[in-house]
Every structure is written in C-alpha cells, then in structure tokens.
PDB file of C-alpha atoms in Angstrom:
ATOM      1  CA  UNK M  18    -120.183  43.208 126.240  1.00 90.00           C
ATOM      2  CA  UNK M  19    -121.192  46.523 128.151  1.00 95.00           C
ATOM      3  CA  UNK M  20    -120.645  47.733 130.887  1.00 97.00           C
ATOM      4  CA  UNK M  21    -122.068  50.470 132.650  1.00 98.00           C
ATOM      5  CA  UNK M  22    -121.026  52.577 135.818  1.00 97.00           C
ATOM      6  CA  UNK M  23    -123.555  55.202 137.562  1.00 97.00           C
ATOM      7  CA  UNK M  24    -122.136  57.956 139.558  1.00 96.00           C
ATOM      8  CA  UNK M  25    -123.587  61.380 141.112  1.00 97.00           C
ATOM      9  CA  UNK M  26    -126.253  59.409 144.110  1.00 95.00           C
ATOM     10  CA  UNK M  27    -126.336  60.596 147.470  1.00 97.00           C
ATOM     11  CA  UNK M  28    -128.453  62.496 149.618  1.00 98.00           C
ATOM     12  CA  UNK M  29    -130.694  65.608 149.115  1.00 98.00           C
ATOM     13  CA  UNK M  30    -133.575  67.825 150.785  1.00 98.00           C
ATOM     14  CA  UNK M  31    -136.741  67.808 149.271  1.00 98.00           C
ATOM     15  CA  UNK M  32    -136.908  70.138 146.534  1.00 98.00           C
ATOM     16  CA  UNK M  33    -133.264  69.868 145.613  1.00 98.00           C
ATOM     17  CA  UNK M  34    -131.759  68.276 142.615  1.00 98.00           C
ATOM     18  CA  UNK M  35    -128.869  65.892 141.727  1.00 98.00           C
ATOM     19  CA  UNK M  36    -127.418  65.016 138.641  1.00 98.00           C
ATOM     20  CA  UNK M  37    -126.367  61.222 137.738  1.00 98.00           C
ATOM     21  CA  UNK M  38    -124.629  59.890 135.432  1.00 98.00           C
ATOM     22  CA  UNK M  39    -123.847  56.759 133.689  1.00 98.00           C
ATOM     23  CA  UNK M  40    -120.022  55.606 131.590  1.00 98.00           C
ATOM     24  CA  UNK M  41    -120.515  52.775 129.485  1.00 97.00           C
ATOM     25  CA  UNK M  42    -117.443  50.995 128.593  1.00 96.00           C
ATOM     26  CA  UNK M  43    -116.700  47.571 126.858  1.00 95.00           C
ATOM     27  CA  UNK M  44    -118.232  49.361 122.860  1.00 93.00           C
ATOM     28  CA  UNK M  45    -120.274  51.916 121.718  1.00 94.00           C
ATOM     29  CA  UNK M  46    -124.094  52.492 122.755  1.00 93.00           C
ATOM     30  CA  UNK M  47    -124.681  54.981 120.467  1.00 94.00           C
ATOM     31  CA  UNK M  48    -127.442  52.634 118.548  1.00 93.00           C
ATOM     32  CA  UNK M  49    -128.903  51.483 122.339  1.00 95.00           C
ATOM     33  CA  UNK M  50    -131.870  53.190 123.844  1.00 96.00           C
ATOM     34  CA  UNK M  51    -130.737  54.584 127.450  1.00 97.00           C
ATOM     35  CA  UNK M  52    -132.602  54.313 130.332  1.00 97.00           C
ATOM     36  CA  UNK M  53    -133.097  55.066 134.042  1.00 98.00           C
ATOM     37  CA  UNK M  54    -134.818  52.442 136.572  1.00 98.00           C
ATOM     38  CA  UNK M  55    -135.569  52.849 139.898  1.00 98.00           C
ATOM     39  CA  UNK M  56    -136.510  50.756 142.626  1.00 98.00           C
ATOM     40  CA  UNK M  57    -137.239  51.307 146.255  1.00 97.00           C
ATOM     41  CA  UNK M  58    -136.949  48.976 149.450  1.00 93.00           C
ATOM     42  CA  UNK M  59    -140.022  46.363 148.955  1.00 95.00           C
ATOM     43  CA  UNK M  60    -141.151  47.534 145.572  1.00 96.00           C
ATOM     44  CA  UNK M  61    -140.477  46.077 142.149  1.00 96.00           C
ATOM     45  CA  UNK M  62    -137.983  48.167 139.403  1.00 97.00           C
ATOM     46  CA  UNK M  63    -140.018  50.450 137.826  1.00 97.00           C
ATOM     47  CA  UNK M  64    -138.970  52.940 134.223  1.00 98.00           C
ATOM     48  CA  UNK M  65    -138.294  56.043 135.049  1.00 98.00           C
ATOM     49  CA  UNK M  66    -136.990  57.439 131.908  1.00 98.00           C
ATOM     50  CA  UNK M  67    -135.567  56.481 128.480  1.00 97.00           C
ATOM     51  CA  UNK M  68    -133.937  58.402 125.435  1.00 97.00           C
ATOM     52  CA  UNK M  69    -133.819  57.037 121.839  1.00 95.00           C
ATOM     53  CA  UNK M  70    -130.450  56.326 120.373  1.00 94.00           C
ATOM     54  CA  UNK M  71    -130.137  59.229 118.220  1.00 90.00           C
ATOM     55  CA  UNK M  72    -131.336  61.216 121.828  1.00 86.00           C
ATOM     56  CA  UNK M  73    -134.232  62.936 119.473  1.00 88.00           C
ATOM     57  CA  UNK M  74    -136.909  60.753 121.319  1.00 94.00           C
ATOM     58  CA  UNK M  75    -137.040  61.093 125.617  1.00 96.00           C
ATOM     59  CA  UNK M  76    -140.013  59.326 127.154  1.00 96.00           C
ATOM     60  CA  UNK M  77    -140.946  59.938 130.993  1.00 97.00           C
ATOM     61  CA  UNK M  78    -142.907  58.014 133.612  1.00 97.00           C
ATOM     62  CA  UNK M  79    -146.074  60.153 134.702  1.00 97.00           C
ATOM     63  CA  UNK M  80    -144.208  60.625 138.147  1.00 97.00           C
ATOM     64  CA  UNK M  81    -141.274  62.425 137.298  1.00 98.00           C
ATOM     65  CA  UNK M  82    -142.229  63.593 133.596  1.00 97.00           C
ATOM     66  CA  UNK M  83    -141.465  67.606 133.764  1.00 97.00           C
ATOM     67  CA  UNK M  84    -139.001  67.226 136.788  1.00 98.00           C
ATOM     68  CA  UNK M  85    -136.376  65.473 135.106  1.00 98.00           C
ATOM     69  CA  UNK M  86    -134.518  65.093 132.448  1.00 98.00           C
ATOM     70  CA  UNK M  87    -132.452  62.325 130.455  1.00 98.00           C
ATOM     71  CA  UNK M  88    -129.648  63.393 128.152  1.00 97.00           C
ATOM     72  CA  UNK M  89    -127.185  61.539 126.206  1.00 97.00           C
ATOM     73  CA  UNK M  90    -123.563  62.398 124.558  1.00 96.00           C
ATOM     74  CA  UNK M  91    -122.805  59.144 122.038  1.00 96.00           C
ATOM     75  CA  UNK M  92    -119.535  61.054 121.592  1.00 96.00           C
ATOM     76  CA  UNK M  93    -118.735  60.512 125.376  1.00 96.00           C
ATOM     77  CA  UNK M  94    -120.619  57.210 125.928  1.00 96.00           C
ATOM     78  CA  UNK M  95    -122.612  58.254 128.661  1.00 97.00           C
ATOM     79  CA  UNK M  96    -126.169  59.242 129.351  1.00 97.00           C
ATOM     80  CA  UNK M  97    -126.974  61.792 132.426  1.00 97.00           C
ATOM     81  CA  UNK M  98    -129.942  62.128 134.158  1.00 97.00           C
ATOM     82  CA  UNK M  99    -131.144  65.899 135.814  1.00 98.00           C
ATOM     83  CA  UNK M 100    -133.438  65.284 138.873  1.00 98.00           C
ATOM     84  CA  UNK M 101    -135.189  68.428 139.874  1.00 98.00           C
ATOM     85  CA  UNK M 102    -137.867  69.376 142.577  1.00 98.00           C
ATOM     86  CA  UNK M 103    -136.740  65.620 144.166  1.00 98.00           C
ATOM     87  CA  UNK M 104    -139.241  64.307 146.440  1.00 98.00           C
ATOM     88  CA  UNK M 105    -139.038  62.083 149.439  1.00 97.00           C
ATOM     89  CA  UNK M 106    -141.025  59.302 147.063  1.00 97.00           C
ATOM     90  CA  UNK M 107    -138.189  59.823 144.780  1.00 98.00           C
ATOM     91  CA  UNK M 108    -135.716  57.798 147.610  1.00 98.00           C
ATOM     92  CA  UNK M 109    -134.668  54.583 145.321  1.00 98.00           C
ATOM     93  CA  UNK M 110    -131.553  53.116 144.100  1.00 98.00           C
ATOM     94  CA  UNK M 111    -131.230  54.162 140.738  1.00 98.00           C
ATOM     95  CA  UNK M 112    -129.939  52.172 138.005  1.00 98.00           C
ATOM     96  CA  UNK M 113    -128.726  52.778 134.116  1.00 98.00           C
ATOM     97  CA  UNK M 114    -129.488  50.322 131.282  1.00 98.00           C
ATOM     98  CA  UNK M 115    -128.970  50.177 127.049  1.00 97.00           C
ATOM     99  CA  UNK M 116    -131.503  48.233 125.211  1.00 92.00           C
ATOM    100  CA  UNK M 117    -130.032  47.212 121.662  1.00 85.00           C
ATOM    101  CA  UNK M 118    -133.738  45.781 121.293  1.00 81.00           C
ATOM    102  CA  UNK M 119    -137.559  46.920 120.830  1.00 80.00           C
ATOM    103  CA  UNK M 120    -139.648  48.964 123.418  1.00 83.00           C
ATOM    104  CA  UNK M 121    -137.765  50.322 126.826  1.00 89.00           C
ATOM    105  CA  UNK M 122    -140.291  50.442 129.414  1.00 92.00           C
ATOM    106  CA  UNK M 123    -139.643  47.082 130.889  1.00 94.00           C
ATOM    107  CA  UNK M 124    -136.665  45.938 132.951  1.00 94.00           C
ATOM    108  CA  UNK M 125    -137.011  42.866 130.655  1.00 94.00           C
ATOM    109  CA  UNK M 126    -136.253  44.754 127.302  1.00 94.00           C
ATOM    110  CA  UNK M 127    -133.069  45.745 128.219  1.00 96.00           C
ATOM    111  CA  UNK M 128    -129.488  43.855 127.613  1.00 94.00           C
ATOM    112  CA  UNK M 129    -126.934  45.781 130.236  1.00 97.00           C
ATOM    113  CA  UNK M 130    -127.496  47.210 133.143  1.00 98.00           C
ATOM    114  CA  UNK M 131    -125.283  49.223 135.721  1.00 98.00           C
ATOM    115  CA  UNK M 132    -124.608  48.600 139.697  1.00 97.00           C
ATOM    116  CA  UNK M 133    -127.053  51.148 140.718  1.00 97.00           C
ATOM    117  CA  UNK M 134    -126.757  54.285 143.050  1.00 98.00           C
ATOM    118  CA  UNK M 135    -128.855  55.616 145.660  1.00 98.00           C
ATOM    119  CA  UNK M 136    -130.726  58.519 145.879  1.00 98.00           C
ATOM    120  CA  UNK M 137    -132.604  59.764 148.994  1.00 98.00           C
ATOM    121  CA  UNK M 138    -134.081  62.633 149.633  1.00 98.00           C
ATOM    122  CA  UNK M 139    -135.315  63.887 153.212  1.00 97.00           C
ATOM    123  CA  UNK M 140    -138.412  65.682 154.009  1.00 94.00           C
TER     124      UNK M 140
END
C-alpha cells in the first residue's frame, strides 16, 4: 500500500508561483507514473500533469503546459510540482497520484492518491 502526502498549497497573487510537493510512504514508486489532478468547486477532477517513472517522459494539459513543471526524485520518493505565472482559473484543490498501470490521463488509471491541497490564487 501507498500512501501519499501533498504539502506546499496556499494562497498566491496572480502571476506568482508555488511549489508542491508530494511524500509517498508505505514502498517505493519509483516504477509508478506520477501525477497532478486538480479539481475546482462544481467541476469534475481533471489531469494536470504526469511524469513517467524513469521522469524522462512529462506530459502537460494544454492549460498549464509551459507554466509548470512536474519533477520527480525516486531516490527521495517524492514528486514536486513548479506552478508559475498562476492564474485565478488555476484556484483548485490539488491532488498527487502513482499509477503502477497503463495511460495517466484519467483519474481512473491511477491506484493511490493523496489528501489534496489547495491552491488559490487572487486576481
């Protein structure tokens, strides 16, 4: 079993960053894809971001691609996440999750998931 605990949430300005991060504990997900969910009040979770196990591979959703960025350290057990230029549309809670399967763009294909934190940023 995994578990996983996000940290680093809170609340920014437009056009500010955060950093959050994510411990997994319980074994090793160095042979999990990582990713980053989000999901606002009244809206469904939706991918943000995803790295591949060996962190070679990082895939982005359209709406942050070039903003942020998802890193991993399999040495550490944890995968961090670099939000930059945040925008008010970027207000979600924000959760972590390791998929030991195929594909990682839907909440479905993943096995663990964290408690989520919250991000909002103010115009």
């Amino acid at each position: 079993q995994v578990q996983l605990v996000e940290s680093g949430g809170g609340l920014v300005q437009a056009g500010g960053s955060l950093r959050l991060s994510c411990a997994a504990s319980g074994r090793s997900v160095s042979y999990h894809a990582l990713g980053w969910f989000r999901q606002a009040p009244g809206k469904e979770r939706e991918f943000v971001a995803a790295i591949a196990p060996t962190g070679g591979f990082a895939f982005y959703s359209d709406s942050v691609r070039g903003r942020f960025t998802i890193s991993r350290d399999n040495t550490k057990n944890t995968v961090s996440f670099q939000m930059n230029s945040l925008k008010p549309e970027d207000t979600a809670v924000y959760y972590c999750a390791a998929s030991g399967g195929v594909g990682f763009r839907r909440p479905e294909q993943y096995d663990y998931w964290g408690q989520g934190t919250q991000v909002t940023v103010s115009s």
